[in-house]
CSV table of C-alpha atoms in Angstrom, one decimal:
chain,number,residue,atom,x,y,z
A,1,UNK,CA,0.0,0.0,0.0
A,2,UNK,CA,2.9,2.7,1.1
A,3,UNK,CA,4.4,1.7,-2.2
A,4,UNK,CA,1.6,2.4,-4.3
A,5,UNK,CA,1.1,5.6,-2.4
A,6,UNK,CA,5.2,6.5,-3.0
A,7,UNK,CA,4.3,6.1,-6.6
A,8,UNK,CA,1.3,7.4,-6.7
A,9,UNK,CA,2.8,11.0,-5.5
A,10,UNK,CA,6.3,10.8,-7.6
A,11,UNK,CA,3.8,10.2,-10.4
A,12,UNK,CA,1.6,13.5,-9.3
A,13,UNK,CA,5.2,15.4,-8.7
A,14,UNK,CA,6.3,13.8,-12.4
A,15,UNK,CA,3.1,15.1,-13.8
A,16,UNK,CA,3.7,19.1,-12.2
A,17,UNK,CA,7.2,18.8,-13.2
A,18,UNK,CA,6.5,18.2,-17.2
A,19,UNK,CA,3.4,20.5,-16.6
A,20,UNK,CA,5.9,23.1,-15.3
A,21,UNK,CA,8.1,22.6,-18.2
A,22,UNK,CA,5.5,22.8,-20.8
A,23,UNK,CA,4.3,26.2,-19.3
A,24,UNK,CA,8.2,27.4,-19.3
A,25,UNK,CA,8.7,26.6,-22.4
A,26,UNK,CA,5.8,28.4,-23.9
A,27,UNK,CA,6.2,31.3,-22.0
A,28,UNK,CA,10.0,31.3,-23.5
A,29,UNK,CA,8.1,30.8,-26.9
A,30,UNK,CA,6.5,33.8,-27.0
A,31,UNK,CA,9.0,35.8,-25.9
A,32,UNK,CA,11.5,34.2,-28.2
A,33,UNK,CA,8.6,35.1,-30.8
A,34,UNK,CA,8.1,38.7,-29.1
A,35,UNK,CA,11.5,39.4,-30.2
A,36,UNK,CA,12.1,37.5,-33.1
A,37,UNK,CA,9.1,39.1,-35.0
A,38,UNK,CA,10.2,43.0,-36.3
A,39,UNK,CA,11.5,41.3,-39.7
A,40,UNK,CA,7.5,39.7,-40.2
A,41,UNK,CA,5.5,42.7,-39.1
A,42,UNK,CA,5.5,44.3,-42.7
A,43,UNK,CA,4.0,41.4,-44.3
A,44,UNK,CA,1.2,41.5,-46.4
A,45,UNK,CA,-0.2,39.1,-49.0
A,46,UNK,CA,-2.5,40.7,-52.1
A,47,UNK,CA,-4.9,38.4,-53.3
A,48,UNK,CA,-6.3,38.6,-56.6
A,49,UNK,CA,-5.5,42.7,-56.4
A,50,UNK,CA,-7.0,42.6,-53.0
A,51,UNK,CA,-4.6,43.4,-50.3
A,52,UNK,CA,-5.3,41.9,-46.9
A,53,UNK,CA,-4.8,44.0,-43.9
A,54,UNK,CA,-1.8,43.5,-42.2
A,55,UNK,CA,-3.4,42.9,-38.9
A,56,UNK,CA,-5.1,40.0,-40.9
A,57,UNK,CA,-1.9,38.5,-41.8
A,58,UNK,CA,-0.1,38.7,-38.6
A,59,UNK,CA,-3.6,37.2,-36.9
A,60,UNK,CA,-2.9,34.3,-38.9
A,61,UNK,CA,0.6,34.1,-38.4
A,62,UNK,CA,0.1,34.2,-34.9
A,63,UNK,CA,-2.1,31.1,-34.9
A,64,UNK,CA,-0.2,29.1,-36.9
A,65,UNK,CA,4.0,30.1,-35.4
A,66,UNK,CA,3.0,26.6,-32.6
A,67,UNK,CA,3.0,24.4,-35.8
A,68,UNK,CA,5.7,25.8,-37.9
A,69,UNK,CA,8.1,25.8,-35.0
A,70,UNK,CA,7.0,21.9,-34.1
A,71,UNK,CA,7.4,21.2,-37.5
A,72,UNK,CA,10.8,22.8,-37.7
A,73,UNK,CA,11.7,20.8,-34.5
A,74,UNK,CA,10.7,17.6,-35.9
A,75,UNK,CA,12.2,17.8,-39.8
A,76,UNK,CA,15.3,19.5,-38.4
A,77,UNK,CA,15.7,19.2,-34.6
A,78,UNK,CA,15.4,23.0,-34.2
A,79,UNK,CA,16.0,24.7,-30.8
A,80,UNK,CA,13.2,27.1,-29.9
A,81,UNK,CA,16.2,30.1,-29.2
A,82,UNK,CA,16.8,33.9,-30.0
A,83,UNK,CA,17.6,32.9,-33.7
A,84,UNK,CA,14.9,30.5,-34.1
A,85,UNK,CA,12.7,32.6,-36.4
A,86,UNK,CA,15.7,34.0,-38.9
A,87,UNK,CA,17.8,31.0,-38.9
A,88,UNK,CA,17.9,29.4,-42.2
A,89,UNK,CA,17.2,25.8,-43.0
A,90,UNK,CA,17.1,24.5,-46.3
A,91,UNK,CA,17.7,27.8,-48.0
A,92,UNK,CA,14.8,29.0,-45.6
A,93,UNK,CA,13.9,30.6,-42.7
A,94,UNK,CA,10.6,29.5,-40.5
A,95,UNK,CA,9.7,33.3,-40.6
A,96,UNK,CA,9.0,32.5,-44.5
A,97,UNK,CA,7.8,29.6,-44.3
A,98,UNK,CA,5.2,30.8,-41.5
A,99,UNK,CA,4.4,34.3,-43.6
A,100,UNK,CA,3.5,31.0,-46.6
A,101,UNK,CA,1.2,29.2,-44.6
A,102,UNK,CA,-0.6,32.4,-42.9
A,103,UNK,CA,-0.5,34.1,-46.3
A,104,UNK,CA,-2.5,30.9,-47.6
A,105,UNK,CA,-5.0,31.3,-44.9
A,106,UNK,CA,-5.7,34.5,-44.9
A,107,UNK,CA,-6.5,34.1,-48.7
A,108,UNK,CA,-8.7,31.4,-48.0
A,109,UNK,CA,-10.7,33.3,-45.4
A,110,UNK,CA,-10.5,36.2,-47.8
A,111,UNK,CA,-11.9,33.9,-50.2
A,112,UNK,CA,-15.0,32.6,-48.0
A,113,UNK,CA,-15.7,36.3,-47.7
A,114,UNK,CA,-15.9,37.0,-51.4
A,115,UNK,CA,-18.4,33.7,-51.4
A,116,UNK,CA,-20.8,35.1,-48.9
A,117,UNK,CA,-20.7,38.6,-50.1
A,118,UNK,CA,-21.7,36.8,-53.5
A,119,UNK,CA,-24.3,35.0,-51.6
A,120,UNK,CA,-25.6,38.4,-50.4
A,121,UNK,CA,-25.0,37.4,-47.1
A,122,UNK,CA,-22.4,40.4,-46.4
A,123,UNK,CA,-21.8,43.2,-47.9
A,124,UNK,CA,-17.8,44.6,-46.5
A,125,UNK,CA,-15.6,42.1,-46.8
A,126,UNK,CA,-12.6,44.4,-45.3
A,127,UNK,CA,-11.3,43.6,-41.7
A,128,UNK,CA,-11.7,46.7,-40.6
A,129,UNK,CA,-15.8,45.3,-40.5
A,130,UNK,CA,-14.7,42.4,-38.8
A,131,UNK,CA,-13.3,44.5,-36.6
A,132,UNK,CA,-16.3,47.1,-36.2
A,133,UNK,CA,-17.9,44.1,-35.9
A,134,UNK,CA,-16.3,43.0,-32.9
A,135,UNK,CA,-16.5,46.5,-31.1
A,136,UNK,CA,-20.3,45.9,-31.4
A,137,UNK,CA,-20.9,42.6,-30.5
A,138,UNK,CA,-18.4,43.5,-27.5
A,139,UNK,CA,-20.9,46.4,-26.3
A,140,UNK,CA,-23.7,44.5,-27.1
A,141,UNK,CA,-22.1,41.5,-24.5
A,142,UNK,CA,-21.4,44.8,-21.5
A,143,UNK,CA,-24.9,46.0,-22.0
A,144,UNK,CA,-26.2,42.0,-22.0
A,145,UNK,CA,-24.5,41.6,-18.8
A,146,UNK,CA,-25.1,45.2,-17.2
A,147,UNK,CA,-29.0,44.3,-17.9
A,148,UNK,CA,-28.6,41.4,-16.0
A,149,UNK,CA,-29.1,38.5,-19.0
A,150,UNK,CA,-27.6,35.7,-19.4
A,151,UNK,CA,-24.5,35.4,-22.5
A,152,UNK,CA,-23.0,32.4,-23.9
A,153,UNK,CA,-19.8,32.5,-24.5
A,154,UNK,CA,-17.3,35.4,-22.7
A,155,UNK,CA,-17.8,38.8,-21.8
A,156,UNK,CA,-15.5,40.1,-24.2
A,157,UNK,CA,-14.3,39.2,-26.7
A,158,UNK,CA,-10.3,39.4,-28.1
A,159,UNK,CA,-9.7,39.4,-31.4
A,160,UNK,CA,-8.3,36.2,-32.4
A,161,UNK,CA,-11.2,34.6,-30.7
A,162,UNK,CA,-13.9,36.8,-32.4
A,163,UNK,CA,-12.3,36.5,-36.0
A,164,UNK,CA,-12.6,32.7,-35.8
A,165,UNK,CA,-16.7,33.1,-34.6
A,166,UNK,CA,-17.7,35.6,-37.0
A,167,UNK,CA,-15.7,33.3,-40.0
A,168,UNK,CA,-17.6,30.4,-38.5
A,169,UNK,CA,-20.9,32.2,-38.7
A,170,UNK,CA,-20.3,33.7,-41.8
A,171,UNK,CA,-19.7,30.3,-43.5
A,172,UNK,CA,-22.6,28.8,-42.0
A,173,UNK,CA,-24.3,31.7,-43.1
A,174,UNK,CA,-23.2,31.1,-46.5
A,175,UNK,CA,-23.7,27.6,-47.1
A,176,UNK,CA,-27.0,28.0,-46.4
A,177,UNK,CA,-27.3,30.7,-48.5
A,178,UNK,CA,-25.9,28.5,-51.2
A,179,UNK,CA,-28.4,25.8,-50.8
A,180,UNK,CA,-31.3,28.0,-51.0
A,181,UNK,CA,-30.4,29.0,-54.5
A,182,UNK,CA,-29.6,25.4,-55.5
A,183,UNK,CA,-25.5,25.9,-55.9
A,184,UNK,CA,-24.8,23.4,-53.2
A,185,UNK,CA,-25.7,19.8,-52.9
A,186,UNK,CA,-28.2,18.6,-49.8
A,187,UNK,CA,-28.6,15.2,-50.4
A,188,UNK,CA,-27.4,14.5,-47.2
A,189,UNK,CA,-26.1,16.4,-43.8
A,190,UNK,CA,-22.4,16.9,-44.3
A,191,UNK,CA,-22.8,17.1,-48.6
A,192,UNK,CA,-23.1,20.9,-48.6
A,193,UNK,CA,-20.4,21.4,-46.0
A,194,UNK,CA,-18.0,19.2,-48.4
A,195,UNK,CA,-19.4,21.1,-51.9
A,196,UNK,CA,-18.4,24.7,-50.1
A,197,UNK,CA,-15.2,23.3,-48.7
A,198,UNK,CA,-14.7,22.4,-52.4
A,199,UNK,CA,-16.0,25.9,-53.9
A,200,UNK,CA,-13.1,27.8,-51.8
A,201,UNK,CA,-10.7,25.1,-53.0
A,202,UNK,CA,-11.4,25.8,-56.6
A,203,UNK,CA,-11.4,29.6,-56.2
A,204,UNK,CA,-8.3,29.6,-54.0
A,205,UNK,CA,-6.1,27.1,-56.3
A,206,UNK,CA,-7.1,30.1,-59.0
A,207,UNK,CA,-6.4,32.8,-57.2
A,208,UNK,CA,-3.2,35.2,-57.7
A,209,UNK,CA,-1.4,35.4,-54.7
A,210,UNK,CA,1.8,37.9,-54.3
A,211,UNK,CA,3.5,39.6,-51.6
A,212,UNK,CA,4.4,42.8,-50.6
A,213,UNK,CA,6.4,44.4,-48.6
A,214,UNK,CA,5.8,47.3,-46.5
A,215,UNK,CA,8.1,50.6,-47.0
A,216,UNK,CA,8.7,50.1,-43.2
A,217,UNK,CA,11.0,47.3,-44.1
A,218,UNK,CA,12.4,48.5,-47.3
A,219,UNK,CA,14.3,51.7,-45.5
C-alpha cells in the first residue's frame, strides 16, 4: 500500500514537473517570438489585387507560429532560441515559411468572404468590418451583462477569438445561402459542408497570390 502511495505521488510530482516545463517553455516561446518578430511585421499578402490588412496576416501568423516551429523541430531538430525565427534551414527561414502558410490562410478566409458577399450574405468584406464588428458585438455582451441577462460564450471578446466566430458564422451563413439557391448539394447532412469546402478550394487554387512588402522594411 505505502508503495503504491510512494508512486502514486512521484507520479503526481512527475506530472507538475512536465506540466511546469510545458508552461516554461511556452512562456520562452512567445518571448523568443516577441522578439524575433520585427522582420515579419510588414507582411502583407495581395490576393487577386486585393490586399489583406496587415493585422489579418499577422492574426494568422500568430495562430499558426505553434505548428511551424514543431514542425521545424521535428524535420530539423530545431531549438526554440533567440535565432529561431531568422535562422535558415534548407535555404529558408521558419519566418518565411510561416508568412506561406498564414498568407494561404488568410487568402482562404478572404476567399470565404468573397463567397458570402456573392451570396448576399455580407456586404464589406474588409477587416476593418470584422473588426467594427467586434467592437459591437463587445458592447452588445457589456450591455447583456449590465441588464442582468444571461450570455453564452465570454464577456468580451479578443480578437483572435472573435475572427474565428464571425468566420464560422459567416460560413454557415453562407452555405445556407448557397443551398437556397440550388449551388450546393443537400442530399445528405455533411454534402453541402464538403461542396463549399470544395468551392473555396477551386477559387483559392485560381487565385493570384503575391506579396508585398511594406516601406517600413524597405528603408
Amino acid at each position: 500500500m505505502q508503495r503504491r502511495k510512494g508512486a502514486a505521488a512521484k507520479g503526481r510530482r512527475w506530472t507538475a514537473l512536465v506540466l511546469l516545463a510545458l508552461v516554461a517553455g511556452c512562456l520562452w516561446a512567445s518571448i523568443v517570438w516577441a522578439h524575433s518578430w520585427s522582420d515579419a511585421t510588414g507582411a502583407a499578402v495581395v490576393v487577386d489585387g486585393v490586399e489583406i490588412a496587415e493585422q489579418e496576416l499577422l492574426l494568422h501568423m500568430d495562430g499558426h507560429r505553434a505548428l511551424v516551429a514543431d514542425e521545424y523541430r521535428r524535420q530539423y531538430g530545431a531549438q526554440m532560441d533567440a535565432g529561431f525565427w531568422s535562422r535558415h534551414y534548407d535555404g529558408g527561414t521558419p519566418t518565411e515559411r510561416l508568412r506561406a502558410v498564414a498568407g494561404e490562410q488568410a487568402a482562404r478566409a478572404l476567399i470565404e468572404r468573397r463567397i458570402a458577399q456573392e451570396a448576399g450574405v455580407v456586404e464589406d468584406i474588409s477587416y476593418a468590418a470584422i473588426l467594427a464588428a467586434l467592437e459591437t458585438e463587445n458592447e452588445r455582451r457589456a450591455a447583456a451583462v449590465a441588464a442582468g441577462q444571461v450570455i453564452y460564450g465570454p464577456m468580451r471578446f479578443e480578437a483572435s477569438a472573435f475572427y474565428s466566430y464571425y468566420r464560422s458564422g459567416l460560413r454557415n451563413a453562407a452555405i445556407e445561402s448557397l443551398m437556397e439557391r440550388g449551388e450546393l448539394a443537400d442530399s445528405d447532412k455533411l454534402a453541402p459542408h464538403l461542396a463549399y469546402e470544395a468551392l473555396v478550394d477551386r477559387r483559392l487554387a485560381a487565385a493570384r497570390l503575391t506579396w508585398k512588402t511594406s516601406h517600413r522594411n524597405e528603408e
